[in-house]
Amino acid sequence: MTPAIEIRDLRKRFGSHDVLTGVDLTVESGEIFALLGPNGAGKTTIVNILTTLVRPDAGTARVTGIDVASDPAAVAQRIALTGQAAAVDEVLTARENLAMFGRLSGLSRRDAHTRADDLLERFDLAGAATRRVGTFSGGMRRRLDLALSFVVQPVVLFLDEPTTGLDTRSRRELWQIIASLASAGTTVFLTTQYLEEADQLADRIAVLHEGRIAALGTADDLKARVGGGSVQLRDADGALLREIPTDGSVTSLRRAVDDIDREGLAGDVTIARPTLDDVFLALTETKEAA
Ligand SMILES: Nc1ncnc2c1ncn2[C@@H]1O[C@H](COP(=O)(O)OP(=O)(O)O)[C@@H](O)[C@H]1O
Ligand SMILES: [Mg+2]
């Protein structure tokens, strides 16, 4: 099967600033793929190249097998980029916005309304269908924006920091919706600064650091790079009493538990797996030391 996205030695410089210095990446069809990196790492630049908004200086990028530089129009037909959907009209209702977008996309009046109702249901906006968008919360807006991306079902959906600025609850609601989109067959390429978000959503994660992919794998692969985590002892209030690092093997875990046992401290023993924050720290520290 043709990969959803293939990037080879992609480079981009703005003025004297080398933003992308040779990015290689393959995203399989049907994956949820997260590009993880701090502010300014170049995530949006990659998304903009893949969605034909920015031209690379060198290297190639293909989306569903089509080269973004040689046939941008064909790429544009197969993708959606949220946040770029036609400006939502604040005065119209959610249903009117969706139906209008459907009409602009070539659907008949009847199909556009059927599609709008279907999307309102799927994106958990049915209860607000006839409210003016101007009254929507941030989370509702983000869901409407996503729904607009699905008026015409994209092959690849790009989400550039989809939950930035949302509260925890809206973020979790959006995560559920994104997961359900991918299970319906759409490839999702998302960028995030939130390590937890990549961990929760993505099949695979690439860490963008100094213009390149510094690490690539599942959340577990990345965590494994940092080591085995630790055995912790906590009191009834959850306060950490004792922590012993391990290499993740059964032997080292057992030894750590035995050590805690020998000290005779009372509390709950838990095994703490490394977080993606630890992964990122470990990767960036290695690079800087090198
Ligand atoms: N059009 C542009 N002109 C000049 N510099 C830019 C432009 N777009 C992005 N940059 C710079 O490139 C770097 C990466 O930006 P960006 O891709 O937006 O990062 P991210 O999305 O990871 O926060 C930043 O230092 C940014 O200031
Ligand atoms: Mg960005």
mmCIF file of C-alpha atoms and ligand atoms in Angstrom:
data_model
loop_
_atom_site.group_PDB
_atom_site.id
_atom_site.type_symbol
_atom_site.label_atom_id
_atom_site.label_comp_id
_atom_site.label_asym_id
_atom_site.label_seq_id
_atom_site.Cartn_x
_atom_site.Cartn_y
_atom_site.Cartn_z
ATOM 1 C CA MET A 1 0.000 0.000 0.000
ATOM 2 C CA THR A 2 1.260 3.487 -0.861
ATOM 3 C CA PRO A 3 2.311 5.310 2.292
ATOM 4 C CA ALA A 4 0.086 8.253 3.228
ATOM 5 C CA ILE A 5 3.132 10.499 3.584
ATOM 6 C CA GLU A 6 6.735 10.081 2.412
ATOM 7 C CA ILE A 7 9.295 12.757 3.190
ATOM 8 C CA ARG A 8 12.899 12.503 1.988
ATOM 9 C CA ASP A 9 15.706 14.841 3.020
ATOM 10 C CA LEU A 10 13.366 17.798 3.321
ATOM 11 C CA ARG A 11 15.050 21.140 3.904
ATOM 12 C CA LYS A 12 13.740 24.627 4.550
ATOM 13 C CA ARG A 13 15.489 27.813 5.546
ATOM 14 C CA PHE A 14 13.953 31.158 6.417
ATOM 15 C CA GLY A 15 16.579 33.881 5.920
ATOM 16 C CA SER A 16 19.654 32.574 7.723
ATOM 17 C CA HIS A 17 17.603 30.255 9.932
ATOM 18 C CA ASP A 18 17.826 26.565 8.971
ATOM 19 C CA VAL A 19 14.466 25.294 10.163
ATOM 20 C CA LEU A 20 14.455 21.864 8.502
ATOM 21 C CA THR A 21 17.895 20.367 7.908
ATOM 22 C CA GLY A 22 17.019 16.988 6.375
ATOM 23 C CA VAL A 23 13.764 15.428 7.497
ATOM 24 C CA ASP A 24 12.994 11.819 6.562
ATOM 25 C CA LEU A 25 9.643 10.351 7.500
ATOM 26 C CA THR A 26 7.138 7.764 6.291
ATOM 27 C CA VAL A 27 3.573 7.626 7.568
ATOM 28 C CA GLU A 28 1.580 4.522 6.685
ATOM 29 C CA SER A 29 -1.985 4.697 5.457
ATOM 30 C CA GLY A 30 -4.503 4.612 8.323
ATOM 31 C CA GLU A 31 -2.024 5.610 11.019
ATOM 32 C CA ILE A 32 -2.399 8.324 13.607
ATOM 33 C CA PHE A 33 1.028 9.881 13.511
ATOM 34 C CA ALA A 34 2.236 12.546 15.922
ATOM 35 C CA LEU A 35 5.025 15.008 15.207
ATOM 36 C CA LEU A 36 6.243 16.120 18.583
ATOM 37 C CA GLY A 37 8.374 19.137 19.269
ATOM 38 C CA PRO A 38 8.575 22.337 21.267
ATOM 39 C CA ASN A 39 7.500 25.749 20.012
ATOM 40 C CA GLY A 40 9.619 26.817 17.035
ATOM 41 C CA ALA A 41 10.843 23.300 16.195
ATOM 42 C CA GLY A 42 9.474 23.489 12.644
ATOM 43 C CA LYS A 43 6.267 21.450 12.993
ATOM 44 C CA THR A 44 4.042 23.956 11.202
ATOM 45 C CA THR A 45 6.639 24.335 8.470
ATOM 46 C CA ILE A 46 6.420 20.585 7.774
ATOM 47 C CA VAL A 47 2.610 20.686 7.809
ATOM 48 C CA ASN A 48 2.629 23.697 5.488
ATOM 49 C CA ILE A 49 4.918 21.911 3.019
ATOM 50 C CA LEU A 50 2.778 18.750 3.108
ATOM 51 C CA THR A 51 -0.395 20.771 2.570
ATOM 52 C CA THR A 52 1.198 22.680 -0.355
ATOM 53 C CA LEU A 53 1.154 26.078 1.402
ATOM 54 C CA VAL A 54 4.953 26.386 1.538
ATOM 55 C CA ARG A 55 7.589 25.179 -0.939
ATOM 56 C CA PRO A 56 10.572 23.266 0.383
ATOM 57 C CA ASP A 57 14.105 24.383 -0.553
ATOM 58 C CA ALA A 58 15.221 20.798 -1.195
ATOM 59 C CA GLY A 59 14.073 17.235 -0.756
ATOM 60 C CA THR A 60 10.784 15.593 -1.668
ATOM 61 C CA ALA A 61 7.420 15.183 -0.020
ATOM 62 C CA ARG A 62 4.670 12.902 -1.268
ATOM 63 C CA VAL A 63 1.145 12.703 0.047
ATOM 64 C CA THR A 64 -0.775 9.565 -0.994
ATOM 65 C CA GLY A 65 2.016 9.030 -3.504
ATOM 66 C CA ILE A 66 1.646 12.453 -5.127
ATOM 67 C CA ASP A 67 4.534 14.896 -5.107
ATOM 68 C CA VAL A 68 3.507 18.132 -3.389
ATOM 69 C CA ALA A 69 5.771 20.250 -5.585
ATOM 70 C CA SER A 70 4.811 18.791 -8.971
ATOM 71 C CA ASP A 71 1.060 18.351 -8.410
ATOM 72 C CA PRO A 72 -0.120 20.514 -5.504
ATOM 73 C CA ALA A 73 -3.713 20.641 -6.785
ATOM 74 C CA ALA A 74 -4.068 16.849 -6.690
ATOM 75 C CA VAL A 75 -2.631 16.773 -3.163
ATOM 76 C CA ALA A 76 -4.985 19.536 -2.037
ATOM 77 C CA GLN A 77 -7.987 17.479 -3.163
ATOM 78 C CA ARG A 78 -7.072 14.574 -0.924
ATOM 79 C CA ILE A 79 -6.276 16.346 2.298
ATOM 80 C CA ALA A 80 -7.812 18.567 4.915
ATOM 81 C CA LEU A 81 -6.010 20.910 7.258
ATOM 82 C CA THR A 82 -8.019 22.027 10.224
ATOM 83 C CA GLY A 83 -7.867 25.658 11.075
ATOM 84 C CA GLN A 84 -7.763 26.324 7.338
ATOM 85 C CA ALA A 85 -11.383 25.467 6.595
ATOM 86 C CA ALA A 86 -13.210 28.407 5.037
ATOM 87 C CA ALA A 87 -13.627 31.015 7.753
ATOM 88 C CA VAL A 88 -16.557 30.030 9.901
ATOM 89 C CA ASP A 89 -19.377 32.556 9.733
ATOM 90 C CA GLU A 90 -20.087 33.665 13.301
ATOM 91 C CA VAL A 91 -23.599 34.850 12.492
ATOM 92 C CA LEU A 92 -24.688 31.533 11.008
ATOM 93 C CA THR A 93 -25.545 28.441 13.031
ATOM 94 C CA ALA A 94 -23.332 25.372 13.087
ATOM 95 C CA ARG A 95 -25.743 23.554 10.767
ATOM 96 C CA GLU A 96 -25.860 26.490 8.338
ATOM 97 C CA ASN A 97 -22.066 26.710 8.273
ATOM 98 C CA LEU A 98 -21.717 23.005 7.505
ATOM 99 C CA ALA A 99 -24.446 23.055 4.864
ATOM 100 C CA MET A 100 -22.950 26.133 3.229
ATOM 101 C CA PHE A 101 -19.555 24.472 3.110
ATOM 102 C CA GLY A 102 -21.181 21.378 1.585
ATOM 103 C CA ARG A 103 -22.805 23.500 -1.126
ATOM 104 C CA LEU A 104 -19.451 25.186 -1.848
ATOM 105 C CA SER A 105 -17.918 21.712 -2.120
ATOM 106 C CA GLY A 106 -20.438 20.778 -4.810
ATOM 107 C CA LEU A 107 -23.105 18.876 -2.864
ATOM 108 C CA SER A 108 -26.785 19.318 -3.697
ATOM 109 C CA ARG A 109 -28.868 21.299 -1.193
ATOM 110 C CA ARG A 110 -30.445 18.107 0.145
ATOM 111 C CA ASP A 111 -27.108 16.233 0.395
ATOM 112 C CA ALA A 112 -25.445 19.213 2.045
ATOM 113 C CA HIS A 113 -28.086 19.222 4.791
ATOM 114 C CA THR A 114 -27.970 15.449 5.268
ATOM 115 C CA ARG A 115 -24.190 15.667 5.506
ATOM 116 C CA ALA A 116 -24.417 18.572 7.966
ATOM 117 C CA ASP A 117 -26.720 16.626 10.286
ATOM 118 C CA ASP A 118 -24.537 13.545 10.075
ATOM 119 C CA LEU A 119 -21.433 15.584 10.968
ATOM 120 C CA LEU A 120 -23.176 17.461 13.793
ATOM 121 C CA GLU A 121 -23.978 14.072 15.294
ATOM 122 C CA ARG A 122 -20.486 12.657 14.819
ATOM 123 C CA PHE A 123 -18.749 15.701 16.242
ATOM 124 C CA ASP A 124 -21.022 15.937 19.236
ATOM 125 C CA LEU A 125 -22.630 19.206 18.149
ATOM 126 C CA ALA A 126 -26.196 18.035 17.486
ATOM 127 C CA GLY A 127 -27.428 19.813 20.622
ATOM 128 C CA ALA A 128 -25.959 23.100 19.380
ATOM 129 C CA ALA A 129 -26.912 22.696 15.707
ATOM 130 C CA THR A 130 -29.134 25.777 15.596
ATOM 131 C CA ARG A 131 -27.002 28.029 17.780
ATOM 132 C CA ARG A 132 -25.024 30.850 16.239
ATOM 133 C CA VAL A 133 -21.359 29.941 16.111
ATOM 134 C CA GLY A 134 -20.537 33.287 17.723
ATOM 135 C CA THR A 135 -21.807 31.860 21.030
ATOM 136 C CA PHE A 136 -19.660 28.691 20.895
ATOM 137 C CA SER A 137 -16.977 27.753 23.435
ATOM 138 C CA GLY A 138 -13.409 27.089 22.300
ATOM 139 C CA GLY A 139 -13.944 23.327 22.372
ATOM 140 C CA MET A 140 -17.141 23.543 20.317
ATOM 141 C CA ARG A 141 -15.405 25.739 17.749
ATOM 142 C CA ARG A 142 -12.575 23.272 17.425
ATOM 143 C CA ARG A 143 -15.079 20.443 16.874
ATOM 144 C CA LEU A 144 -16.940 22.471 14.250
ATOM 145 C CA ASP A 145 -13.643 23.197 12.537
ATOM 146 C CA LEU A 146 -12.899 19.452 12.456
ATOM 147 C CA ALA A 147 -16.408 18.701 11.188
ATOM 148 C CA LEU A 148 -15.864 21.164 8.315
ATOM 149 C CA SER A 149 -12.766 19.173 7.341
ATOM 150 C CA PHE A 150 -15.013 16.137 6.860
ATOM 151 C CA VAL A 151 -17.688 17.626 4.622
ATOM 152 C CA VAL A 152 -15.604 15.998 1.908
ATOM 153 C CA GLN A 153 -13.869 13.032 3.546
ATOM 154 C CA PRO A 154 -10.105 13.609 3.319
ATOM 155 C CA VAL A 155 -7.628 10.781 2.735
ATOM 156 C CA VAL A 156 -5.147 12.474 5.050
ATOM 157 C CA LEU A 157 -6.151 14.873 7.799
ATOM 158 C CA PHE A 158 -3.589 17.356 9.134
ATOM 159 C CA LEU A 159 -4.104 18.687 12.618
ATOM 160 C CA ASP A 160 -1.612 21.375 13.620
ATOM 161 C CA GLU A 161 -1.690 21.532 17.418
ATOM 162 C CA PRO A 162 -5.384 20.608 17.544
ATOM 163 C CA THR A 163 -5.883 21.064 21.272
ATOM 164 C CA THR A 164 -3.646 24.042 22.043
ATOM 165 C CA GLY A 165 -5.550 26.518 24.200
ATOM 166 C CA LEU A 166 -8.304 24.079 25.184
ATOM 167 C CA ASP A 167 -9.124 23.095 28.751
ATOM 168 C CA THR A 168 -8.519 19.529 29.903
ATOM 169 C CA ARG A 169 -12.085 18.411 29.348
ATOM 170 C CA SER A 170 -12.400 19.822 25.809
ATOM 171 C CA ARG A 171 -9.013 18.347 25.015
ATOM 172 C CA ARG A 172 -10.154 14.874 26.067
ATOM 173 C CA GLU A 173 -13.363 15.216 24.043
ATOM 174 C CA LEU A 174 -11.344 16.141 20.982
ATOM 175 C CA TRP A 175 -8.985 13.196 21.522
ATOM 176 C CA GLN A 176 -11.936 10.816 21.418
ATOM 177 C CA ILE A 177 -13.157 12.309 18.168
ATOM 178 C CA ILE A 178 -9.709 12.181 16.565
ATOM 179 C CA ALA A 179 -9.331 8.526 17.559
ATOM 180 C CA SER A 180 -12.705 7.692 16.009
ATOM 181 C CA LEU A 181 -11.773 9.439 12.740
ATOM 182 C CA ALA A 182 -8.709 7.276 12.355
ATOM 183 C CA SER A 183 -10.655 4.125 13.095
ATOM 184 C CA ALA A 184 -12.876 5.103 10.134
ATOM 185 C CA GLY A 185 -9.805 4.920 7.858
ATOM 186 C CA THR A 186 -8.515 8.473 7.611
ATOM 187 C CA THR A 187 -4.787 8.897 8.121
ATOM 188 C CA VAL A 188 -4.172 11.532 10.772
ATOM 189 C CA PHE A 189 -0.976 13.577 10.934
ATOM 190 C CA LEU A 190 -0.969 15.758 14.010
ATOM 191 C CA THR A 191 1.551 18.037 15.601
ATOM 192 C CA THR A 192 1.717 18.648 19.286
ATOM 193 C CA GLN A 193 3.811 20.084 22.073
ATOM 194 C CA TYR A 194 1.948 17.882 24.524
ATOM 195 C CA LEU A 195 3.753 14.663 25.206
ATOM 196 C CA GLU A 196 0.682 13.202 26.830
ATOM 197 C CA GLU A 197 -1.336 13.948 23.697
ATOM 198 C CA ALA A 198 1.064 12.070 21.433
ATOM 199 C CA ASP A 199 1.123 9.198 23.915
ATOM 200 C CA GLN A 200 -2.688 9.020 24.096
ATOM 201 C CA LEU A 201 -3.455 9.338 20.408
ATOM 202 C CA ALA A 202 -0.649 8.267 18.170
ATOM 203 C CA ASP A 203 0.308 4.876 16.783
ATOM 204 C CA ARG A 204 3.782 6.277 16.202
ATOM 205 C CA ILE A 205 5.572 9.425 17.280
ATOM 206 C CA ALA A 206 8.423 11.371 15.684
ATOM 207 C CA VAL A 207 10.400 13.820 17.784
ATOM 208 C CA LEU A 208 11.528 16.895 15.836
ATOM 209 C CA HIS A 209 14.704 18.410 17.198
ATOM 210 C CA GLU A 210 17.217 20.754 15.532
ATOM 211 C CA GLY A 211 15.545 20.414 12.147
ATOM 212 C CA ARG A 212 15.604 16.616 12.010
ATOM 213 C CA ILE A 213 13.743 13.618 13.311
ATOM 214 C CA ALA A 214 15.650 12.840 16.489
ATOM 215 C CA ALA A 215 13.597 9.787 17.448
ATOM 216 C CA LEU A 216 10.805 7.725 15.952
ATOM 217 C CA GLY A 217 8.685 4.927 17.309
ATOM 218 C CA THR A 218 5.704 3.991 19.417
ATOM 219 C CA ALA A 219 5.309 5.686 22.779
ATOM 220 C CA ASP A 220 6.623 2.482 24.331
ATOM 221 C CA ASP A 221 9.659 2.410 22.014
ATOM 222 C CA LEU A 222 10.520 5.957 23.015
ATOM 223 C CA LYS A 223 10.008 5.260 26.683
ATOM 224 C CA ALA A 224 12.225 2.196 26.429
ATOM 225 C CA ARG A 225 15.085 4.465 25.309
ATOM 226 C CA VAL A 226 15.058 6.212 28.635
ATOM 227 C CA GLY A 227 15.384 3.062 30.670
ATOM 228 C CA GLY A 228 13.113 0.947 32.748
ATOM 229 C CA GLY A 229 11.547 3.452 35.058
ATOM 230 C CA SER A 230 11.564 3.082 38.801
ATOM 231 C CA VAL A 231 9.930 1.374 41.737
ATOM 232 C CA GLN A 232 8.278 3.895 44.020
ATOM 233 C CA LEU A 233 6.900 3.786 47.527
ATOM 234 C CA ARG A 234 4.162 6.268 48.368
ATOM 235 C CA ASP A 235 2.265 6.995 51.567
ATOM 236 C CA ALA A 236 -1.553 7.080 51.829
ATOM 237 C CA ASP A 237 -1.582 10.693 50.539
ATOM 238 C CA GLY A 238 0.461 9.761 47.481
ATOM 239 C CA ALA A 239 3.645 11.472 48.684
ATOM 240 C CA LEU A 240 6.831 9.828 47.422
ATOM 241 C CA LEU A 241 8.754 8.135 50.276
ATOM 242 C CA ARG A 242 11.358 6.221 48.304
ATOM 243 C CA GLU A 243 12.293 5.746 44.635
ATOM 244 C CA ILE A 244 14.700 3.175 43.192
ATOM 245 C CA PRO A 245 15.626 3.304 39.482
ATOM 246 C CA THR A 246 15.659 0.026 37.518
ATOM 247 C CA ASP A 247 16.580 -1.212 34.031
ATOM 248 C CA GLY A 248 13.024 -2.521 33.586
ATOM 249 C CA SER A 249 13.956 -6.230 33.904
ATOM 250 C CA VAL A 250 12.075 -8.496 36.312
ATOM 251 C CA THR A 251 15.287 -9.095 38.263
ATOM 252 C CA SER A 252 15.978 -5.428 38.797
ATOM 253 C CA LEU A 253 12.352 -4.699 39.673
ATOM 254 C CA ARG A 254 12.322 -7.547 42.214
ATOM 255 C CA ARG A 255 15.587 -6.334 43.719
ATOM 256 C CA ALA A 256 14.180 -2.810 44.070
ATOM 257 C CA VAL A 257 11.036 -4.128 45.784
ATOM 258 C CA ASP A 258 13.184 -6.268 48.100
ATOM 259 C CA ASP A 259 15.296 -3.236 49.024
ATOM 260 C CA ILE A 260 12.188 -1.263 49.914
ATOM 261 C CA ASP A 261 10.826 -4.230 51.874
ATOM 262 C CA ARG A 262 14.078 -4.529 53.848
ATOM 263 C CA GLU A 263 13.859 -0.904 54.889
ATOM 264 C CA GLY A 264 10.520 -1.743 56.533
ATOM 265 C CA LEU A 265 8.722 1.368 55.316
ATOM 266 C CA ALA A 266 4.912 1.228 55.106
ATOM 267 C CA GLY A 267 3.161 2.389 51.932
ATOM 268 C CA ASP A 268 2.038 1.471 48.419
ATOM 269 C CA VAL A 269 4.585 0.127 45.970
ATOM 270 C CA THR A 270 4.136 1.131 42.323
ATOM 271 C CA ILE A 271 6.203 0.784 39.167
ATOM 272 C CA ALA A 272 6.597 4.159 37.438
ATOM 273 C CA ARG A 273 7.138 3.927 33.682
ATOM 274 C CA PRO A 274 9.069 6.783 32.105
ATOM 275 C CA THR A 275 6.953 9.529 30.548
ATOM 276 C CA LEU A 276 7.480 11.072 27.145
ATOM 277 C CA ASP A 277 8.728 14.156 28.951
ATOM 278 C CA ASP A 278 11.594 12.014 30.201
ATOM 279 C CA VAL A 279 12.173 10.776 26.632
ATOM 280 C CA PHE A 280 12.366 14.290 25.270
ATOM 281 C CA LEU A 281 14.733 15.406 27.985
ATOM 282 C CA ALA A 282 16.945 12.373 27.448
ATOM 283 C CA LEU A 283 17.073 12.936 23.670
ATOM 284 C CA THR A 284 17.815 16.618 23.830
ATOM 285 C CA GLU A 285 20.431 16.187 26.558
ATOM 286 C CA THR A 286 22.291 13.551 24.510
ATOM 287 C CA LYS A 287 22.290 15.821 21.486
ATOM 288 C CA GLU A 288 23.614 18.808 23.369
ATOM 289 C CA ALA A 289 26.308 16.757 25.041
ATOM 290 C CA ALA A 290 27.420 15.363 21.658
HETATM 291 N N1 LIG B 1 7.436 32.554 6.918
HETATM 292 C C1 LIG B 1 8.441 32.566 7.810
HETATM 293 N N2 LIG B 1 9.423 33.483 7.736
HETATM 294 C C2 LIG B 1 10.456 33.491 8.599
HETATM 295 N N3 LIG B 1 10.609 32.601 9.600
HETATM 296 C C3 LIG B 1 9.649 31.663 9.737
HETATM 297 C C4 LIG B 1 8.531 31.586 8.853
HETATM 298 N N4 LIG B 1 7.761 30.535 9.229
HETATM 299 C C5 LIG B 1 8.378 29.990 10.309
HETATM 300 N N5 LIG B 1 9.509 30.659 10.614
HETATM 301 C C6 LIG B 1 10.451 30.320 11.688
HETATM 302 O O1 LIG B 1 10.771 28.945 11.574
HETATM 303 C C7 LIG B 1 10.849 28.337 12.845
HETATM 304 C C8 LIG B 1 9.907 27.167 12.924
HETATM 305 O O2 LIG B 1 8.571 27.637 12.897
HETATM 306 P P1 LIG B 1 7.325 26.675 12.928
HETATM 307 O O3 LIG B 1 7.413 25.699 11.801
HETATM 308 O O4 LIG B 1 6.131 27.540 12.995
HETATM 309 O O5 LIG B 1 7.556 25.910 14.320
HETATM 310 P P2 LIG B 1 6.492 25.145 15.257
HETATM 311 O O6 LIG B 1 5.238 24.967 14.477
HETATM 312 O O7 LIG B 1 7.170 23.858 15.617
HETATM 313 O O8 LIG B 1 6.289 26.017 16.461
HETATM 314 C C9 LIG B 1 10.539 29.419 13.853
HETATM 315 O O9 LIG B 1 11.767 29.920 14.350
HETATM 316 C C10 LIG B 1 9.824 30.478 13.044
HETATM 317 O O10 LIG B 1 10.031 31.748 13.577
HETATM 318 MG MG MG B 2 3.329 25.480 14.874
#
